[in-house]
XYZ file of C-alpha atoms in Angstrom:
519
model
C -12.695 -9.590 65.551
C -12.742 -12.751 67.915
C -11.280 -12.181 71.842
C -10.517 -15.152 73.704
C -10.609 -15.387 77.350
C -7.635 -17.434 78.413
C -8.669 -18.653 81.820
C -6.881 -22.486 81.600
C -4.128 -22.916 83.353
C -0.956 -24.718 81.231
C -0.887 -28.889 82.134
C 2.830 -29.654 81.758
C 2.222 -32.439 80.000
C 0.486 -33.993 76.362
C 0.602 -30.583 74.389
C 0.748 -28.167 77.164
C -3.309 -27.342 77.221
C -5.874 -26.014 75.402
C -4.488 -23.019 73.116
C -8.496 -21.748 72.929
C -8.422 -21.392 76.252
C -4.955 -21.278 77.451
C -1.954 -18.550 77.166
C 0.658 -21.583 76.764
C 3.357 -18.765 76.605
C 3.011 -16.880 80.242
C 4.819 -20.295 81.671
C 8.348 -19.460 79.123
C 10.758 -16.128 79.036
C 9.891 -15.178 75.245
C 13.812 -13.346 75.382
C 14.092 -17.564 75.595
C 12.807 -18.828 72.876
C 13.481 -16.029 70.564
C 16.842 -16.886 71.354
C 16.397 -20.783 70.378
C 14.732 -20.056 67.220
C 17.555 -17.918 66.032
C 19.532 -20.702 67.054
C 18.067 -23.025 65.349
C 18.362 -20.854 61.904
C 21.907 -20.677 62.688
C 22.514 -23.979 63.200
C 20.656 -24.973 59.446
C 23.361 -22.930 57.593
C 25.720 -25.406 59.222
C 24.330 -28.003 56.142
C 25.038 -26.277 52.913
C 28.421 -25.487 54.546
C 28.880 -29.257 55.118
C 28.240 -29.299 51.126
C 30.201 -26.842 50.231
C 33.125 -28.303 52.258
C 32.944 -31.762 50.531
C 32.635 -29.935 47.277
C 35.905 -28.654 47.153
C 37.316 -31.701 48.658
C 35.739 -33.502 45.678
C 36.792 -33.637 42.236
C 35.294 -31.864 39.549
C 32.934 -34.843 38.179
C 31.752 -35.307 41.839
C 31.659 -31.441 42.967
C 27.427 -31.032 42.472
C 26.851 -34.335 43.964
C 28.223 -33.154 47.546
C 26.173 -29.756 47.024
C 23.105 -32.036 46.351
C 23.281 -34.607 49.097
C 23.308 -31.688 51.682
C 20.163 -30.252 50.859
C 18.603 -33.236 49.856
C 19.622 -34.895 52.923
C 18.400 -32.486 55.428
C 15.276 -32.755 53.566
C 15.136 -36.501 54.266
C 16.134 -35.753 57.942
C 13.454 -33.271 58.808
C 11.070 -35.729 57.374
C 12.287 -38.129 59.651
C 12.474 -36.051 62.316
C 8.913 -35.250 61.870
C 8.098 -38.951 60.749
C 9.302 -40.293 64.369
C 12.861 -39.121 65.343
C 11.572 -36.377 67.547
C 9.626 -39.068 69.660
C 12.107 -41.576 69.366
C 14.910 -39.191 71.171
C 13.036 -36.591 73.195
C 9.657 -38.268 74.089
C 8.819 -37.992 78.162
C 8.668 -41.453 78.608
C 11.374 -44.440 77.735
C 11.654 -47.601 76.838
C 14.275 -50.071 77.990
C 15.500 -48.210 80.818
C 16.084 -45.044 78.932
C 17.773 -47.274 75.863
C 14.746 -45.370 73.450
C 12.288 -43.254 74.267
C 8.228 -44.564 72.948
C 5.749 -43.092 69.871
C 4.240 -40.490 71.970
C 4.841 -37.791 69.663
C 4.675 -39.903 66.391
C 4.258 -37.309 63.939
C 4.098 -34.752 66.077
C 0.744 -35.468 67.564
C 0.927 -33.649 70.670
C 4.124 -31.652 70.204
C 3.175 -27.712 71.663
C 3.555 -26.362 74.515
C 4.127 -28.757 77.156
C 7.721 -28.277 78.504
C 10.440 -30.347 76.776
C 14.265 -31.328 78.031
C 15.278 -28.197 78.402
C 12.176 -26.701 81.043
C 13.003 -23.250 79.568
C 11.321 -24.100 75.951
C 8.405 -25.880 74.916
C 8.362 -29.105 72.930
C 7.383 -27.666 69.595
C 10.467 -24.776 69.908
C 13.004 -27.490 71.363
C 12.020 -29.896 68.087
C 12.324 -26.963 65.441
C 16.548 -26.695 67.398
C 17.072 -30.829 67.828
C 15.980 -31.262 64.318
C 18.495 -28.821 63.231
C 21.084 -30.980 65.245
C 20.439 -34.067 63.322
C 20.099 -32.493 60.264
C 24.116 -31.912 60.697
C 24.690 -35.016 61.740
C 23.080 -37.406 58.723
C 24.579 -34.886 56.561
C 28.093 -35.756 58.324
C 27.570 -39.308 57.721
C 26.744 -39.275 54.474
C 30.481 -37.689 53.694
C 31.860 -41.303 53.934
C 30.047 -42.115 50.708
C 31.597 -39.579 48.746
C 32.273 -39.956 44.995
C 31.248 -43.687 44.944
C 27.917 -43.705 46.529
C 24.741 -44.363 44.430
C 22.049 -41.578 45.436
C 18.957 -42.622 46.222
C 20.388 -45.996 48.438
C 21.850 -43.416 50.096
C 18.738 -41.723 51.239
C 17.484 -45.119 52.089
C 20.262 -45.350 54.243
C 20.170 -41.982 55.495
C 16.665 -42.553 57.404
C 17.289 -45.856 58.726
C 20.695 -44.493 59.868
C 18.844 -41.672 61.668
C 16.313 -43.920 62.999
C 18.412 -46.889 64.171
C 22.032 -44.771 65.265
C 21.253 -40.959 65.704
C 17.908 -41.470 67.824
C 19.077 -44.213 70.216
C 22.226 -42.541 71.150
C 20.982 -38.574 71.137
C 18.338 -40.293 73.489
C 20.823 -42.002 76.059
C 22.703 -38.685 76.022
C 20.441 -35.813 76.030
C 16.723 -37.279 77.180
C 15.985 -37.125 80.704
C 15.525 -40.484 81.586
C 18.461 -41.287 78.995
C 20.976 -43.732 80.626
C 23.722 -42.308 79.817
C 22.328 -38.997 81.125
C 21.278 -40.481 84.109
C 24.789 -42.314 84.737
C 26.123 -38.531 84.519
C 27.806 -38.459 81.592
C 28.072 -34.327 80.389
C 27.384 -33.656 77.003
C 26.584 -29.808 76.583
C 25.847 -29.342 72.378
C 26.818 -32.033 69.962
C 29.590 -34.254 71.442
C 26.857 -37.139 70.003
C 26.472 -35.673 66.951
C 30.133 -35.919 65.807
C 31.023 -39.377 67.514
C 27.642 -40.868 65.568
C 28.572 -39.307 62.278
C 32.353 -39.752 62.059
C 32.345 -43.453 62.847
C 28.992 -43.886 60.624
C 30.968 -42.411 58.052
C 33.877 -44.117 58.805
C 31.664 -47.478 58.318
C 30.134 -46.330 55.204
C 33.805 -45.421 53.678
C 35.075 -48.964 55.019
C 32.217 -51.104 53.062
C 32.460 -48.986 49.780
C 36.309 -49.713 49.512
C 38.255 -47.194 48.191
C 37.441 -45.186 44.986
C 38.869 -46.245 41.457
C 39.983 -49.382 42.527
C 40.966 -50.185 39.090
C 43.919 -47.708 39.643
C 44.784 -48.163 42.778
C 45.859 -51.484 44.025
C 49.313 -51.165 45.487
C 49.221 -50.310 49.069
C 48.308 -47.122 49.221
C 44.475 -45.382 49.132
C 44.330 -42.831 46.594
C 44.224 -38.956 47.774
C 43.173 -36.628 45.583
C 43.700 -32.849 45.634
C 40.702 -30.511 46.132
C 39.378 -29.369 43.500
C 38.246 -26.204 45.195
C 39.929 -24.395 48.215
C 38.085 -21.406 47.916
C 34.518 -23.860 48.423
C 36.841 -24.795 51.350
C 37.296 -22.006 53.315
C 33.670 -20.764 51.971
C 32.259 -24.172 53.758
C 34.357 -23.695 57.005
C 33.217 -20.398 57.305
C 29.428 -21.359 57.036
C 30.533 -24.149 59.967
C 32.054 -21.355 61.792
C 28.936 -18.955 61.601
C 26.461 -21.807 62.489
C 28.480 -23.005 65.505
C 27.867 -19.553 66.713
C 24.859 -20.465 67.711
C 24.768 -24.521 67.782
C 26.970 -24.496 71.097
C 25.625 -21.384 72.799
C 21.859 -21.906 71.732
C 22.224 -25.564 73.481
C 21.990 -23.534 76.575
C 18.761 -23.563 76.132
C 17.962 -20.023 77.531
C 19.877 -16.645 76.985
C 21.568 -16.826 80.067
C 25.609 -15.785 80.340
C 26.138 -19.521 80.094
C 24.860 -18.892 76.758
C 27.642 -16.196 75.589
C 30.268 -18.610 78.066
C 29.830 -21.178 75.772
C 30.401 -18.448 72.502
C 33.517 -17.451 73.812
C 34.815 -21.167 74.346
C 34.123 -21.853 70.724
C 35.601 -19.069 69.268
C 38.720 -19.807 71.363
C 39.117 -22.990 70.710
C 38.493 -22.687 67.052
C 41.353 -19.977 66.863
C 43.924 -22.434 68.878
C 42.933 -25.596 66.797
C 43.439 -23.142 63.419
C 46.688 -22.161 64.314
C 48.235 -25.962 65.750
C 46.961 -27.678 62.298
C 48.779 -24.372 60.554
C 52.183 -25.005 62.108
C 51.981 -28.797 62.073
C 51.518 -28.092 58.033
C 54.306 -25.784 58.151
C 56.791 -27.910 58.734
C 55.404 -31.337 57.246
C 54.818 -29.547 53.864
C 58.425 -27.660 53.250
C 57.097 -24.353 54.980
C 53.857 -24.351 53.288
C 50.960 -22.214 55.277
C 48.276 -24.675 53.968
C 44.649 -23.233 53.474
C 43.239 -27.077 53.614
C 45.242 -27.539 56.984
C 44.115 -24.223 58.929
C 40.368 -24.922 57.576
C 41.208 -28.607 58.977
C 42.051 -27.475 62.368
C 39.424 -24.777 62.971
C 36.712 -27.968 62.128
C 38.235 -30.113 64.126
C 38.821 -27.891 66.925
C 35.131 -26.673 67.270
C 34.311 -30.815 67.231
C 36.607 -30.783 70.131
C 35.075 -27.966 72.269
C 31.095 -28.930 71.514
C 30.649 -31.518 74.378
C 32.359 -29.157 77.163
C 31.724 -25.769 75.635
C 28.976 -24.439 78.276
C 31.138 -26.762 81.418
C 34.936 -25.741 80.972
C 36.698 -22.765 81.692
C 37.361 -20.231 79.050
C 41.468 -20.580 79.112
C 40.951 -24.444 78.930
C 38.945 -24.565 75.745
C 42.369 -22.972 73.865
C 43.988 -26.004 75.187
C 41.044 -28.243 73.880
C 41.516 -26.852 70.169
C 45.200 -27.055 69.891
C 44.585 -30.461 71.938
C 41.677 -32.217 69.232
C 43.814 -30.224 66.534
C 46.679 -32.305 66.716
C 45.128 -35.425 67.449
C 42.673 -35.352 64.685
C 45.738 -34.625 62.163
C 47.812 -37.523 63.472
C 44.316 -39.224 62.832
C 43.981 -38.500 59.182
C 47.288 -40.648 58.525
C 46.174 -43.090 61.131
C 43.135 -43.133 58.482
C 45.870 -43.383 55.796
C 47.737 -46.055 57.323
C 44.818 -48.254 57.863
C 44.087 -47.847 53.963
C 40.643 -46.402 54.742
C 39.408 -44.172 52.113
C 37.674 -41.200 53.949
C 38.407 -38.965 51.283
C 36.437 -35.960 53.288
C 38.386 -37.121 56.786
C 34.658 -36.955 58.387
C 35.674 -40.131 60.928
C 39.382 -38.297 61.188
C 37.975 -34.616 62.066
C 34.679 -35.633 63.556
C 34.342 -38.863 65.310
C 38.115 -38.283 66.699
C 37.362 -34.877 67.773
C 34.186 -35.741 69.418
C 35.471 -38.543 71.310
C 38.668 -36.341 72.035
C 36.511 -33.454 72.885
C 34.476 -35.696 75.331
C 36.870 -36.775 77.500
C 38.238 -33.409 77.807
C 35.157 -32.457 79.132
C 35.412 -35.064 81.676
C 39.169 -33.290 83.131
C 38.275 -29.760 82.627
C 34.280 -29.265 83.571
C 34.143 -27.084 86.727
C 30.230 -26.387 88.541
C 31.309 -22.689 88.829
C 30.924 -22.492 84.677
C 27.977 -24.241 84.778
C 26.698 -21.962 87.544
C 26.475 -18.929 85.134
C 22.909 -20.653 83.955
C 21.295 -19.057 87.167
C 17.995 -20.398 87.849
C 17.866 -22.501 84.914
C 21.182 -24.564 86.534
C 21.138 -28.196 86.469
C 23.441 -29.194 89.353
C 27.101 -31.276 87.843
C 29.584 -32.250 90.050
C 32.411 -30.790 87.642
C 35.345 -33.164 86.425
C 38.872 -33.022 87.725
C 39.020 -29.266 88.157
C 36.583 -30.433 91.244
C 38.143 -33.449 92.171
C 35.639 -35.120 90.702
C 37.752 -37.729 88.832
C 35.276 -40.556 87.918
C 33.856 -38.127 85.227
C 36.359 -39.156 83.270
C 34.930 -42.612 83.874
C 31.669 -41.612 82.600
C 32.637 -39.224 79.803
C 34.850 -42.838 78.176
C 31.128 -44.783 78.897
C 29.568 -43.013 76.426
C 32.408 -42.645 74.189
C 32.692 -46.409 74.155
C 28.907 -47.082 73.877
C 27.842 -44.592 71.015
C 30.941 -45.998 68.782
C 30.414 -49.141 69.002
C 26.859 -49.100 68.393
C 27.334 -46.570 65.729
C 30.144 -48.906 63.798
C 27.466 -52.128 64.864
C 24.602 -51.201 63.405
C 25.793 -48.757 60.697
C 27.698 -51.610 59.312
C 23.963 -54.026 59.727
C 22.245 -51.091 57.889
C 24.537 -50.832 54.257
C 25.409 -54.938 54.095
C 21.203 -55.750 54.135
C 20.830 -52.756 51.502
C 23.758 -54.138 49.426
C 22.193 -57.270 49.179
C 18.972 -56.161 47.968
C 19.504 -55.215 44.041
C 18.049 -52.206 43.699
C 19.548 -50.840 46.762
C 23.106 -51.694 46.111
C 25.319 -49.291 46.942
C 27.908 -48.236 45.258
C 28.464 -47.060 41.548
C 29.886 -49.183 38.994
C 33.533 -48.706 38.066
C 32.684 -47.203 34.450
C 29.906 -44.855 36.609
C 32.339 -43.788 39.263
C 34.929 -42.558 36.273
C 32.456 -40.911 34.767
C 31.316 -39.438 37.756
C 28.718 -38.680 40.203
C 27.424 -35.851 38.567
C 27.361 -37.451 34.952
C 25.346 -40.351 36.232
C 23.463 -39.622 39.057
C 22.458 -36.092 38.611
C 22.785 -35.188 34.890
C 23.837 -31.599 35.625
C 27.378 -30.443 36.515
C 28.942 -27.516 38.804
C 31.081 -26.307 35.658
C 28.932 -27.040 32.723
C 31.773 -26.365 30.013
C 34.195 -29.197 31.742
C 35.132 -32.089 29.812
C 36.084 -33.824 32.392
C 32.047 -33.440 34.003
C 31.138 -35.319 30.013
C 28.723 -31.988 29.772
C 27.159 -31.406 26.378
C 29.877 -29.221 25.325
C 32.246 -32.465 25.316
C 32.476 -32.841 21.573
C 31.261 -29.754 19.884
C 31.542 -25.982 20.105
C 28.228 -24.750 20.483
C 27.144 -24.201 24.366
C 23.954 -25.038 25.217
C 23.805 -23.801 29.067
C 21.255 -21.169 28.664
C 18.387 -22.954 27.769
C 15.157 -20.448 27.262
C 12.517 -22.987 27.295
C 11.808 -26.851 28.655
C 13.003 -29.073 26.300
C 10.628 -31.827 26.461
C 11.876 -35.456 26.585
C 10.333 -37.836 24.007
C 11.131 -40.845 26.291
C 8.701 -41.694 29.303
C 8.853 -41.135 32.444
C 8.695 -45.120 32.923
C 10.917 -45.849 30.217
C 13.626 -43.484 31.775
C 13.059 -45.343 35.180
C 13.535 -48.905 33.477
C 16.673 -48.001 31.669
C 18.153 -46.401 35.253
C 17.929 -49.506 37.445
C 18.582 -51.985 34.716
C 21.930 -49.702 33.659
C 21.919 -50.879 30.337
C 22.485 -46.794 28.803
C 25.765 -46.793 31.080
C 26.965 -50.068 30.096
C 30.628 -50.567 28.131
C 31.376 -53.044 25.768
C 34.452 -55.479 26.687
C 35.842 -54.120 23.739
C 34.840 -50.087 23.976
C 36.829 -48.049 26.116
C 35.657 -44.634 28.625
C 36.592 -42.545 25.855
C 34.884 -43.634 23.134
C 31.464 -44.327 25.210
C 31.544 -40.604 25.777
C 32.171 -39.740 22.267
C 29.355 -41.523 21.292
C 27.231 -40.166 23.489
C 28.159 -36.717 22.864
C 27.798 -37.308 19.225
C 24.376 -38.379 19.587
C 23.275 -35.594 21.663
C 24.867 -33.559 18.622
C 22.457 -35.069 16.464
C 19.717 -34.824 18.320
C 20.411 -31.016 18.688
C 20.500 -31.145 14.672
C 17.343 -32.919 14.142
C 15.385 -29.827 16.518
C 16.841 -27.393 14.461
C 15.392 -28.311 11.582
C 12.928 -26.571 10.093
C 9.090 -28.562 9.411
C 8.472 -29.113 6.091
């Protein structure tokens, strides 16, 4: 058994020193970062609640395709963030005048124990937490594709989105040398994350066009009901948990800032549930809606993110009743404006950030952010302290990360729609057959006609499969037929219906032909 005789003394800078001959750790509290690492595992189960939300705001035929982009797209996102999104937003140097910050950690070469943004953690602890943060927001975005998207330009998108939106703006906010941070704009968890996602989403949802446009060309957008509340409340429940520890773990330490900051976003969450409740009430002929109380307690913990470790605790119940009501007047501004959002990401999300962020700017007081101790970072407080050209600042940023969200979101998905095999949305006979039918080929309720499962014209269930069944066709013959479309083409003259009969009836047949016995 080796000993090592730690006699370095930590750099501060590049990865923090030699770990042969360095104890990296003795400059950190570990009660820290055990803290942020439990954080960031909280903060991941904030994604497959994202997809089960959108699941049971999607119809059947779509329902697995939400489940699937969440997972799949926090796997692109962690790639990226790995890739160059860490360096991009948290590197110690900047380009531009803190517009970006430089390749410095490109692949995380260097990324250890030199301190990062937050002095109480070291870069490679403060990366596992940020990555979890835009993990949630690409996720977010994605939501304004729903049901009409095609899959894999959507993971296209999903990186350069991350790359050219997320990392730009999370590095004016939250780097150092950011401008917005060093303008004084306060952003204490995720106000960035929600104003970038909603309006990318928004974006997304305005160059799709609405879904089944076949159907629905009078003036209204077509609103569907969701197909499962109980993957509702299941979803906002996973959100809840996870923002347990996304707005107090962005204290970066374990200080009572931290559990300040837990308090605010239970509050608020409980006032913003209760406001979308009684607005429901008596829009929807006394109806306690499930979808409306799980629409207000999102919404509500949007609104308290950005101010959660600077504002009072009675103000944040004001902030969720306050981004409650304003984000449900949004979702029929969304309505009236014929934009087809069907998972209200831009209504909930970038309304309640931006809402949320300039009630930071009114109720942030330096007493709250006191409670950090030694680990303060001075603020001058908003209007509680007379301070009233936060307000200023807070409407900055708000102004800055929208429009270059909506800017270059919008660049991003016109390119890839020109580009063939990177157009973007389904084609109408696709989209009624659905997501899951085309995209995926497997199905959240396998015996559901209207999912075109193999049970769709015969009795016999073939779910339980004991074995592989191996496909005769190649794996290059399979890719071929996908981007040319030809399999999911319908004759002028052959109808929805009849496409799926035949289908089924040859996947009958083929089912015959295994059963029979070698002669």
């Amino acid at each position: 058994m080796s000993t090592y005789n730690f006699t370095g003394t930590p750099t501060g800078h590049g990865t923090g020193g030699d770990s042969l001959t360095t104890d990296m750790n003795t400059q950190y509290e570990l009660a820290n970062m055990a803290w942020l690492g439990t954080s960031a595992a909280g903060v991941w189960l904030m994604v497959p609640g994202i997809g089960l939300l959108y699941s049971g705001l999607s119809r059947k035929k779509h329902s697995l395709s939400s489940l699937w982009l969440s997972l799949t797209g926090v796997c692109v996102c962690i790639f990226q963030w790995f890739f160059w999104g860490y360096s991009l937003t948290f590197s110690h140097h900047t380009k531009g005048n803190g517009f970006l910050g430089t390749l410095e950690f490109f692949g995380f070469r260097h990324v250890l124990g030199a301190p990062s943004a937050v002095s109480s953690a070291p870069d490679i602890l403060f990366a596992v937490f940020q990555g979890m943060f835009a993990s949630v927001a690409g996720v977010l975005a994605m939501g304004g594709g729903g049901e009409r998207a095609r899959l894999f330009p959507m993971m296209v998108f999903l990186f350069l989105w991350m790359t050219l939106v997320y990392c730009p703006c999370a590095c004016w906010t939250w780097n150092a040398t950011g401008w917005l941070a060093v303008m004084g704009s306060l952003d204490f968890a995720g106000g960035v994350v929600h104003q970038t996602a909603g309006h990318g989403a928004l974006m997304y949802a305005l160059i799709l066009g609405r879904r089944d446009k076949s159907k629905n060309t009078g003036r209204k957008i077509p609103k569907y009901k969701p197909h499962s509340v109980t993957s509702v409340v299941l979803g906002t429940t996973f959100l809840w948990f996870g923002w347990q520890f996304f707005n107090p773990g962005s204290a970066g330490n374990a200080t009572m800032r931290a559990w300040y900051a837990a308090m605010n976003t239970n509050l608020a969450a409980a006032g913003g549930g209760l406001a979308w409740m009684f607005i429901d009430y008596f829009r929807y002929d006394g109806k306690w809606t499930t979808v409306g109380l799980c629409s207000g307690i999102v919404s509500a913990l949007v609104g308290i993110t950005p101010g959660a470790g600077f504002v009072p605790i009675w103000s944040s119940f004001v902030i969720g009743v306050v981004t409650s009501i304003g984000c449900n007047f949004a979702v029929d501004v969304q309505y009236w404006l014929k934009i087809d959002d069907g998972y209200a990401v831009w209504a909930l999300h970038g309304v309640g950030g931006c809402i949320g962020g300039v009630l930071t700017g009114i109720f942030a007081a330096d007493y709250v952010n006191a409670t950090a101790g030694s680990y303060i970072a001075p603020i001058k407080g908003g209007w509680l302290n007379h301070h009233y050209r936060q307000v200023g600042y807070q409407l900055a940023a708000m102004c800055s990360i929208c429009l270059w969200t909506c800017v270059v979101t919008s660049i991003i998905l016109l390119v890839m729609d020109r580009i063939p095999w990177l157009k973007i949305r389904l084609k109408p006979e696709e989209e009624e057959r659905g997501t899951d039918a085309v995209e995926i080929g497997e199905f959240t309720y396998q015996s559901d006609e209207e999912d075109g499962g193999d049970e769709l014209n015969n009795n016999e269930d073939y779910t339980f499969i004991p074995q592989p069944v191996r496909s005769k066709t190649t794996v290059v013959d399979a890719l071929t037929s996908k981007l040319s479309h030809n399999n999911d083409k319908i004759e002028p003259h052959q109808n929805i219906d009849d496409k799926l009969n035949e289908e089924g009836s040859s996947t009958s047949q083929s089912h015959a032909e295994k059963s029979e016995p070698e002669k």
